[in-house]
mmCIF file with all atom_site columns, C-alpha atoms in Angstrom:
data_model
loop_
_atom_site.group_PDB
_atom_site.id
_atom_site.type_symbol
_atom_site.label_atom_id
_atom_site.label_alt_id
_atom_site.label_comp_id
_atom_site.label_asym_id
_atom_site.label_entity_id
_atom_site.label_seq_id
_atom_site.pdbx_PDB_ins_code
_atom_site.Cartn_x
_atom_site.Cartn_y
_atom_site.Cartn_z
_atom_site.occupancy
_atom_site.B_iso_or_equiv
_atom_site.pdbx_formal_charge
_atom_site.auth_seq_id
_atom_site.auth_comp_id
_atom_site.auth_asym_id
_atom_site.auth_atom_id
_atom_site.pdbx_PDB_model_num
ATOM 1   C CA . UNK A 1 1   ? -18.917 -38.923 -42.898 1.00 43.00 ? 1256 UNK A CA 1
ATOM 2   C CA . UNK A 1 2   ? -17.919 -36.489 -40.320 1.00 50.00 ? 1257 UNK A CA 1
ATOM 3   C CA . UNK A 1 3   ? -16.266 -34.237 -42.538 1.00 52.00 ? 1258 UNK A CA 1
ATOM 4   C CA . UNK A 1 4   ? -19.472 -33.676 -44.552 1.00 53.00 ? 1259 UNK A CA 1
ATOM 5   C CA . UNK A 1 5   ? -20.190 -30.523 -44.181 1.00 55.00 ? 1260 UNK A CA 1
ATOM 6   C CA . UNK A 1 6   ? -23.887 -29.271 -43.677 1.00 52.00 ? 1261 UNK A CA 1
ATOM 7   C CA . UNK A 1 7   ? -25.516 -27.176 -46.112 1.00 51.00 ? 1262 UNK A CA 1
ATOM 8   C CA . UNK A 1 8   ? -28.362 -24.844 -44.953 1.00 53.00 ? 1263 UNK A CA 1
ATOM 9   C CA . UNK A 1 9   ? -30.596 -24.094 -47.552 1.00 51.00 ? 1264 UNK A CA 1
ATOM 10  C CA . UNK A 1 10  ? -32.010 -20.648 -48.598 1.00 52.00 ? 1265 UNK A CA 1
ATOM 11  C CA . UNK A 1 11  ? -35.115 -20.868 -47.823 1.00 52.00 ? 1266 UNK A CA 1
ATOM 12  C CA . UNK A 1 12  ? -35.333 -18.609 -45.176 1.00 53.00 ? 1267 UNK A CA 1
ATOM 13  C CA . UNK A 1 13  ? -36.533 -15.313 -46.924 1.00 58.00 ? 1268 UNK A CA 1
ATOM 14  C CA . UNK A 1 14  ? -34.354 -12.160 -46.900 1.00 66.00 ? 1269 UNK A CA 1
ATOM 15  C CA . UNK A 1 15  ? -35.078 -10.218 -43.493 1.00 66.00 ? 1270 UNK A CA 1
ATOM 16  C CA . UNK A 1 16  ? -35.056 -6.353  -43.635 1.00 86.00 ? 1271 UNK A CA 1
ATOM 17  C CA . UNK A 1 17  ? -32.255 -4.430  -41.189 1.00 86.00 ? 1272 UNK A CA 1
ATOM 18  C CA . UNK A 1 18  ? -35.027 -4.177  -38.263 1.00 88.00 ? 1273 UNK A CA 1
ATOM 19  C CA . UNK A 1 19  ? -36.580 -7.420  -38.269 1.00 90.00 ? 1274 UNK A CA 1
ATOM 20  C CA . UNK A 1 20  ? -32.895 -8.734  -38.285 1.00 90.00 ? 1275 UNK A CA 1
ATOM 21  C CA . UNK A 1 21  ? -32.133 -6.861  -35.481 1.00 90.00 ? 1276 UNK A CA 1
ATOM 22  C CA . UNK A 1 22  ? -35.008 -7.749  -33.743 1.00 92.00 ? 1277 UNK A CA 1
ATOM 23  C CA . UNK A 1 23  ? -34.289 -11.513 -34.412 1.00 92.00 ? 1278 UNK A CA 1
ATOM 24  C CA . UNK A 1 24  ? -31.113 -11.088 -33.281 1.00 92.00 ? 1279 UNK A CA 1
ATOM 25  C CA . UNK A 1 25  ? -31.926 -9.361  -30.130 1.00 93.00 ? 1280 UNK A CA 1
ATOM 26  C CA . UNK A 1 26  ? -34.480 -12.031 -29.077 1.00 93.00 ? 1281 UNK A CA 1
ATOM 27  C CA . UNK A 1 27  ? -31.669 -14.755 -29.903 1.00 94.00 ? 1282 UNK A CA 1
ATOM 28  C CA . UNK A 1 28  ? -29.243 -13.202 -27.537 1.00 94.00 ? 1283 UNK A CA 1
ATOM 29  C CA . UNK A 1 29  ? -32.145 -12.610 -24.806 1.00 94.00 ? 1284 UNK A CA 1
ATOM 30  C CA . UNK A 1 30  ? -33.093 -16.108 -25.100 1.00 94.00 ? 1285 UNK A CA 1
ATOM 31  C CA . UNK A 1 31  ? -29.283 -17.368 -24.801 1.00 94.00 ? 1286 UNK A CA 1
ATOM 32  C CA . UNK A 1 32  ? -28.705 -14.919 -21.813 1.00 94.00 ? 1287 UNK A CA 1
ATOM 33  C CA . UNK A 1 33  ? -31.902 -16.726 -20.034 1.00 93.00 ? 1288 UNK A CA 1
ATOM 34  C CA . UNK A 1 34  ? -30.446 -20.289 -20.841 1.00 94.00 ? 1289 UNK A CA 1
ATOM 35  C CA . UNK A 1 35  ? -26.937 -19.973 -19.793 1.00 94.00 ? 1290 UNK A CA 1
ATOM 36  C CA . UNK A 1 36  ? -28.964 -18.461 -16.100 1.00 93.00 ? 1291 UNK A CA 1
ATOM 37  C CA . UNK A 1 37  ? -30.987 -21.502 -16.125 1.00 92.00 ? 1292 UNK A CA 1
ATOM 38  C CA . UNK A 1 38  ? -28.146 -23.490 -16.738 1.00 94.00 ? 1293 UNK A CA 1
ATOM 39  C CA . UNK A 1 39  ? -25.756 -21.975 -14.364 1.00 92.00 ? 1294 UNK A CA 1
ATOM 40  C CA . UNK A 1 40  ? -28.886 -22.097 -12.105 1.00 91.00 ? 1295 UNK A CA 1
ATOM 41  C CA . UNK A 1 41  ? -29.172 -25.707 -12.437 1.00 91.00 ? 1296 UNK A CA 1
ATOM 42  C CA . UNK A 1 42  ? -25.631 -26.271 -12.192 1.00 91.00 ? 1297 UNK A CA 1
ATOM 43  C CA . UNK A 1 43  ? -25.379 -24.703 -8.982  1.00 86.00 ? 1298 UNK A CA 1
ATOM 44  C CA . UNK A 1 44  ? -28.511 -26.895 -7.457  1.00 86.00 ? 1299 UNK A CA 1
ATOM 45  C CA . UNK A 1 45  ? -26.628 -29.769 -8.591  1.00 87.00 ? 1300 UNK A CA 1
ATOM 46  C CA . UNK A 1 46  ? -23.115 -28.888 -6.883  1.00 84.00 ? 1301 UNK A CA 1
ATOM 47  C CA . UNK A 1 47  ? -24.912 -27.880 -3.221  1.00 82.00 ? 1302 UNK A CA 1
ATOM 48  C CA . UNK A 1 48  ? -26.751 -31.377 -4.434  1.00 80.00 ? 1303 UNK A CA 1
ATOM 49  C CA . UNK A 1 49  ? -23.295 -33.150 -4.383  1.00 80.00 ? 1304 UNK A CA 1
ATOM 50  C CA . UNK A 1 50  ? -22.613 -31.727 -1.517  1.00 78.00 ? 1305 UNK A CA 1
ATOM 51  C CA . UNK A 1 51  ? -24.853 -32.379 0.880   1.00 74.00 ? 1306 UNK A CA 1
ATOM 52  C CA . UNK A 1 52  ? -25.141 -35.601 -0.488  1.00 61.00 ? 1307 UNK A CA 1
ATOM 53  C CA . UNK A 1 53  ? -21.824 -36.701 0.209   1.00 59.00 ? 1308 UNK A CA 1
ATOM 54  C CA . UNK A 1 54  ? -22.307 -35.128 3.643   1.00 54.00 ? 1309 UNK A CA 1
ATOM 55  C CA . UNK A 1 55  ? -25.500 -36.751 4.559   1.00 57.00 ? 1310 UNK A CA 1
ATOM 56  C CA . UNK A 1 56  ? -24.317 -40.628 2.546   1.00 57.00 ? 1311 UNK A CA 1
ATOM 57  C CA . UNK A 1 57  ? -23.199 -43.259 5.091   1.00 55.00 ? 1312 UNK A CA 1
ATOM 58  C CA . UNK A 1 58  ? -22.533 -47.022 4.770   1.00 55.00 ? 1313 UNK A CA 1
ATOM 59  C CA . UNK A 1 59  ? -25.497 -48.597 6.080   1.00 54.00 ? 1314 UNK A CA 1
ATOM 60  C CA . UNK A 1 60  ? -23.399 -50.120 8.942   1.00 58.00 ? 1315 UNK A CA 1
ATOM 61  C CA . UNK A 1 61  ? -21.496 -46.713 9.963   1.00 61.00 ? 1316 UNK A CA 1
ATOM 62  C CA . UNK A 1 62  ? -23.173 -44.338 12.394  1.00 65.00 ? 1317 UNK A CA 1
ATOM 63  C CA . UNK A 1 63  ? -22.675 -40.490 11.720  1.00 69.00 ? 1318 UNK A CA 1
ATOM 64  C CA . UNK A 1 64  ? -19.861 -39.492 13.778  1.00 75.00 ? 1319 UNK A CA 1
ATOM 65  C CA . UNK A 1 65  ? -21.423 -36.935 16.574  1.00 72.00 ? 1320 UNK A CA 1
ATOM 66  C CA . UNK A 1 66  ? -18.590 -35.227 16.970  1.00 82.00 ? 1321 UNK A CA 1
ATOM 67  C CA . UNK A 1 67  ? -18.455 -34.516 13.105  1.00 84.00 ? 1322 UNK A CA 1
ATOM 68  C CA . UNK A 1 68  ? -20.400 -31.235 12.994  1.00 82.00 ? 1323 UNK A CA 1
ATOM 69  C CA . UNK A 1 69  ? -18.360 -30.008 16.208  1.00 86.00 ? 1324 UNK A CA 1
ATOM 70  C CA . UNK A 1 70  ? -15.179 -30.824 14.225  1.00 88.00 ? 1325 UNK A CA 1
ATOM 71  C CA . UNK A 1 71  ? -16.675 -28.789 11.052  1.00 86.00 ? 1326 UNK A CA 1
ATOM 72  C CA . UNK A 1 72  ? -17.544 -25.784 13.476  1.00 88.00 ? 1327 UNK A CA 1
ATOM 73  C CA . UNK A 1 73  ? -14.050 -25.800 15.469  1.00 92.00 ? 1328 UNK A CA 1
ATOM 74  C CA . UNK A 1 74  ? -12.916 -25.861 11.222  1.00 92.00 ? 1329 UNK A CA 1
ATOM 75  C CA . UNK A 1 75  ? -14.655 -22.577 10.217  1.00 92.00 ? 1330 UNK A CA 1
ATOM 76  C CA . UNK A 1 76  ? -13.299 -20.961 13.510  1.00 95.00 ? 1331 UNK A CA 1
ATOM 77  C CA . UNK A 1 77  ? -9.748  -21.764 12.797  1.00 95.00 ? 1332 UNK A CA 1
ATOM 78  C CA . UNK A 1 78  ? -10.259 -21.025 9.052   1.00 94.00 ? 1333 UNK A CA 1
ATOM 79  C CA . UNK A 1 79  ? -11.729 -17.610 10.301  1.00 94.00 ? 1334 UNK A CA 1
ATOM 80  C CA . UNK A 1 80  ? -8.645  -17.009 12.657  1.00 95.00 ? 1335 UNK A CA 1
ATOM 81  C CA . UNK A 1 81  ? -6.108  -17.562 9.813   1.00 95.00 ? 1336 UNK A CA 1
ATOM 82  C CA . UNK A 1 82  ? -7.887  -15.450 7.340   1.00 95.00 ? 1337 UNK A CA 1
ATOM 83  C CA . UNK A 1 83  ? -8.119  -12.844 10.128  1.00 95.00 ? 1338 UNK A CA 1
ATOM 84  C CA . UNK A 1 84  ? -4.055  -13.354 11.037  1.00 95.00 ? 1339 UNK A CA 1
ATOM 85  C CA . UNK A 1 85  ? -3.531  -13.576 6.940   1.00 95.00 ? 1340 UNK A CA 1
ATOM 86  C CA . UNK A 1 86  ? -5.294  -9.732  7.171   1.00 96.00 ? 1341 UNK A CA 1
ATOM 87  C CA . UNK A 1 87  ? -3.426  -8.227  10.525  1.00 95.00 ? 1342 UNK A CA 1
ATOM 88  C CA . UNK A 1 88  ? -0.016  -9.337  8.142   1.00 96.00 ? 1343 UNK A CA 1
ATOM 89  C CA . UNK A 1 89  ? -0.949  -7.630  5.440   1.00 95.00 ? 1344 UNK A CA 1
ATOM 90  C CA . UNK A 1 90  ? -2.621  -4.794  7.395   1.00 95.00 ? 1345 UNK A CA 1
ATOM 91  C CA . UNK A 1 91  ? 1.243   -4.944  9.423   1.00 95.00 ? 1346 UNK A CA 1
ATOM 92  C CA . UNK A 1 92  ? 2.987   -4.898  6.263   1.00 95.00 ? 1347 UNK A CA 1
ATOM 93  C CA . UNK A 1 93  ? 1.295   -1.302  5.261   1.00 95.00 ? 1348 UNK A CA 1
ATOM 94  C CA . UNK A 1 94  ? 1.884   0.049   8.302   1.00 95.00 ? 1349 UNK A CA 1
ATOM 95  C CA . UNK A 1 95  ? 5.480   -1.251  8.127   1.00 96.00 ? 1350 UNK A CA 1
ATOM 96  C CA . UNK A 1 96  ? 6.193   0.420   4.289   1.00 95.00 ? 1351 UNK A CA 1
ATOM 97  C CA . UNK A 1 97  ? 4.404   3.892   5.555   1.00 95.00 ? 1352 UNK A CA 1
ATOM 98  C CA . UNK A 1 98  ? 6.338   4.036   8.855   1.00 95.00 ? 1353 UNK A CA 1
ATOM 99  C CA . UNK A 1 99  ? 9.497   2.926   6.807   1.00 95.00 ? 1354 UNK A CA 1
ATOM 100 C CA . UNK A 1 100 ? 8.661   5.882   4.335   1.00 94.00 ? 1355 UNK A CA 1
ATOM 101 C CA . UNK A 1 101 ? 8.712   8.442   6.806   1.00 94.00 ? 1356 UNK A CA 1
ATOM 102 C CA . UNK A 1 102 ? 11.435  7.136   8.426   1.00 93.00 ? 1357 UNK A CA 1
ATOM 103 C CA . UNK A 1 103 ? 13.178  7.799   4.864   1.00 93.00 ? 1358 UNK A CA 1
ATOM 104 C CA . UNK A 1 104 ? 11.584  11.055  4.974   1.00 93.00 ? 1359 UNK A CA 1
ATOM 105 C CA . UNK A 1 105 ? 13.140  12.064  8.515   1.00 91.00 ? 1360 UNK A CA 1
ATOM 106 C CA . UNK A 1 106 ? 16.291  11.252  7.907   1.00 91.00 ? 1361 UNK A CA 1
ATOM 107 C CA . UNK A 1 107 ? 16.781  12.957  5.246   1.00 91.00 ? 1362 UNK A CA 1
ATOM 108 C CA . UNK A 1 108 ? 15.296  15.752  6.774   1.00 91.00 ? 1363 UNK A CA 1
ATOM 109 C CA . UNK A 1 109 ? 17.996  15.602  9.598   1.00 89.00 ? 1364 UNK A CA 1
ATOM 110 C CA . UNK A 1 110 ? 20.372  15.065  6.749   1.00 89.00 ? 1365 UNK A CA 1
ATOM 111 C CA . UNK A 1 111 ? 20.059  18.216  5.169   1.00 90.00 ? 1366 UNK A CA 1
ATOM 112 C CA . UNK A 1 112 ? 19.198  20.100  8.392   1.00 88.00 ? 1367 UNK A CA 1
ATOM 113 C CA . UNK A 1 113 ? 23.226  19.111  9.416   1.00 88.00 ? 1368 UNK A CA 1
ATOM 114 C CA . UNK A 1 114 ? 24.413  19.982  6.127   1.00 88.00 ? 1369 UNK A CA 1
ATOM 115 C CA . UNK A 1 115 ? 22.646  23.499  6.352   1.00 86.00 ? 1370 UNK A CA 1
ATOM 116 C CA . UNK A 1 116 ? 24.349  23.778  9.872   1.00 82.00 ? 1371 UNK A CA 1
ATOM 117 C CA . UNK A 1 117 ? 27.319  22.987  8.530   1.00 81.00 ? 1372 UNK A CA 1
ATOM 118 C CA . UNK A 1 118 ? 27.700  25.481  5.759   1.00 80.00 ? 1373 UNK A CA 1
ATOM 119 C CA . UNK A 1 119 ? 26.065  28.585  7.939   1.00 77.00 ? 1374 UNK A CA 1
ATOM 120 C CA . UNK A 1 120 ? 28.955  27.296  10.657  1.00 76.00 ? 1375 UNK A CA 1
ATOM 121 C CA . UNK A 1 121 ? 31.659  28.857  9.067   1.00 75.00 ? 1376 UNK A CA 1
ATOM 122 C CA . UNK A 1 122 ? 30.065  31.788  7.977   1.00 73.00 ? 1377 UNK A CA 1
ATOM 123 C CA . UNK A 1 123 ? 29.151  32.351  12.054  1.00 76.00 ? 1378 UNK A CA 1
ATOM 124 C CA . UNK A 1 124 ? 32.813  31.815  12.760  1.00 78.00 ? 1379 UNK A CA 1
ATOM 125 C CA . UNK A 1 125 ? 33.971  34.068  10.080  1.00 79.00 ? 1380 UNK A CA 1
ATOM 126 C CA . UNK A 1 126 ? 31.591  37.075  12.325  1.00 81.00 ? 1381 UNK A CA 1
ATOM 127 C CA . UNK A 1 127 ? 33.133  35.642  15.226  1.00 82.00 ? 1382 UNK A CA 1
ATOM 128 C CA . UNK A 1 128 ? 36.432  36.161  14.186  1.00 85.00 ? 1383 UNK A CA 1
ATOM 129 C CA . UNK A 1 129 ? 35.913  39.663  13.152  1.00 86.00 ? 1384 UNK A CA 1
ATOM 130 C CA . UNK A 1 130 ? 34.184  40.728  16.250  1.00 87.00 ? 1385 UNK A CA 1
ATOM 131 C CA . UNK A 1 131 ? 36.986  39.019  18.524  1.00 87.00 ? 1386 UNK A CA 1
ATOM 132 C CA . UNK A 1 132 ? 39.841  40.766  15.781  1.00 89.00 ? 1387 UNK A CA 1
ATOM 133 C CA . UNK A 1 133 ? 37.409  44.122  16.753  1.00 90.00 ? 1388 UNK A CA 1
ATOM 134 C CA . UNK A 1 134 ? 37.815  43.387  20.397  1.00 89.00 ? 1389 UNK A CA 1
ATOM 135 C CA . UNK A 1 135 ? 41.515  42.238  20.060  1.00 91.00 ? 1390 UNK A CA 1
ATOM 136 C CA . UNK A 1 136 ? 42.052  45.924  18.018  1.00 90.00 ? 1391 UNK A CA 1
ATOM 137 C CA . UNK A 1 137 ? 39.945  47.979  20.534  1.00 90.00 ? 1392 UNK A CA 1
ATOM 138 C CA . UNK A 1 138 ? 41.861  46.492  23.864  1.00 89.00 ? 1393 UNK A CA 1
ATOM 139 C CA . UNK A 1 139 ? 45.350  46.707  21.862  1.00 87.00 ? 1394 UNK A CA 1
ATOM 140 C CA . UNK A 1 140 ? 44.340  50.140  21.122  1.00 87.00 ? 1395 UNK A CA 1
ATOM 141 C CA . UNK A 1 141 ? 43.240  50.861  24.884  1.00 86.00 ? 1396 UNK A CA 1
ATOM 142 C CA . UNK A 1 142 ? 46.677  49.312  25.896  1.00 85.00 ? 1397 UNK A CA 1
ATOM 143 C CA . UNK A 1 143 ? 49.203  51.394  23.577  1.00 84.00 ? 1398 UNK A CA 1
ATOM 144 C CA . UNK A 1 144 ? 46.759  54.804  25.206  1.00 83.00 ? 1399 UNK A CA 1
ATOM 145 C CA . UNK A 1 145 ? 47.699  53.536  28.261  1.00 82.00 ? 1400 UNK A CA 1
ATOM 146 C CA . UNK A 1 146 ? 50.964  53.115  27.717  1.00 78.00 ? 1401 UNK A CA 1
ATOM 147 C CA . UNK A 1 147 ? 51.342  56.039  26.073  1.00 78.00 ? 1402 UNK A CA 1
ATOM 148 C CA . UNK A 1 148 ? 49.877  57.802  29.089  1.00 76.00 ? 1403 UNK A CA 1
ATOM 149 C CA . UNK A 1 149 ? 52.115  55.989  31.813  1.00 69.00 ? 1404 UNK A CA 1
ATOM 150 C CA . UNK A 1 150 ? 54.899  56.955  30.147  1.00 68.00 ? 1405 UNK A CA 1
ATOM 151 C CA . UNK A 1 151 ? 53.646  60.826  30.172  1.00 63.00 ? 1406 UNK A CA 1
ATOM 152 C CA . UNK A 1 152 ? 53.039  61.226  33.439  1.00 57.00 ? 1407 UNK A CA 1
ATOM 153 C CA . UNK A 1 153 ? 56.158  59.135  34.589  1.00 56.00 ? 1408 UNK A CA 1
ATOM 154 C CA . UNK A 1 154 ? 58.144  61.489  32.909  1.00 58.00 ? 1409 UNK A CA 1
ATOM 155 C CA . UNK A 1 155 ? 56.204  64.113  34.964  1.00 56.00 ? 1410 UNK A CA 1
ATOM 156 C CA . UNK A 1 156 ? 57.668  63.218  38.260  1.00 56.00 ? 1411 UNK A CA 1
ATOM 157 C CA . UNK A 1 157 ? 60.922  62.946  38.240  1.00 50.00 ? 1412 UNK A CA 1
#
């Protein structure tokens, strides 16, 4: 008997485009407004529960006094994790950025050395002509000198 199917008769005249879409448009309005009343009503009932099984005692057990002292000091600790839980993650940022320009400054330094390095030689290759242009001028200086001792020592005699 289950797996009879139902049969819906045809009664139900033809409906033109608009009026269908009209129908259809109430329909869905009318579903949107029960599933809010029913989400409504399921929400009453959970804060219901709730406060229910907050407020229910045993006839011959006393609410605890200390109970709603306990459930504030509960909130404040749950508030102090979540806030630690955010400083971490805030931390963690901080931690990738700073490592990223860490990254960034080292290779900077890197390639500044490397520069440094290849213009080094080049600066000693100038320095080495400019001390072979010294070396040539006071060789040159010396042989005039000598050259003029020897004149004027042969001079005297």
């Amino acid at each position: 008997m289950w797996r009879a199917r139902r049969h819906t008769s045809s009664t139900a005249p033809d409906l033109s485009k608009k009026e269908f879409k009209k129908e259809k448009e109430r329909l869905t309005t009318e579903l949107h407004l029960l599933i809010q009343l029913r989400n409504e009503q399921r929400d009453h009932l959970i804060d219901f529960k709730q406060s229910s099984n907050y407020n229910r005692t045993k006839p011959t057990q006393k609410k605890n006094p200390f109970y709603e002292q306990l459930r504030s000091t509960k909130n404040q600790v749950l508030s102090s994790v979540h806030k630690l839980e955010m400083g971490i993650i805030e931390a963690q940022e901080n931690i990738q950025e700073l490592n990223k320009w860490i990254d960034y400054f080292t290779n900077l330094h890197s390639q500044l050395l490397m520069e440094k390095n290849l213009k080094m030689p080049v600066t000693q290759n100038q320095k080495n002509k400019e001390v072979e242009i010294d070396w040539a001028l006071i060789e040159k200086y010396l042989v005039d000198l000598n050259l003029n001792g020897r004149t004027g020592a042969d001079q005297q005699p």
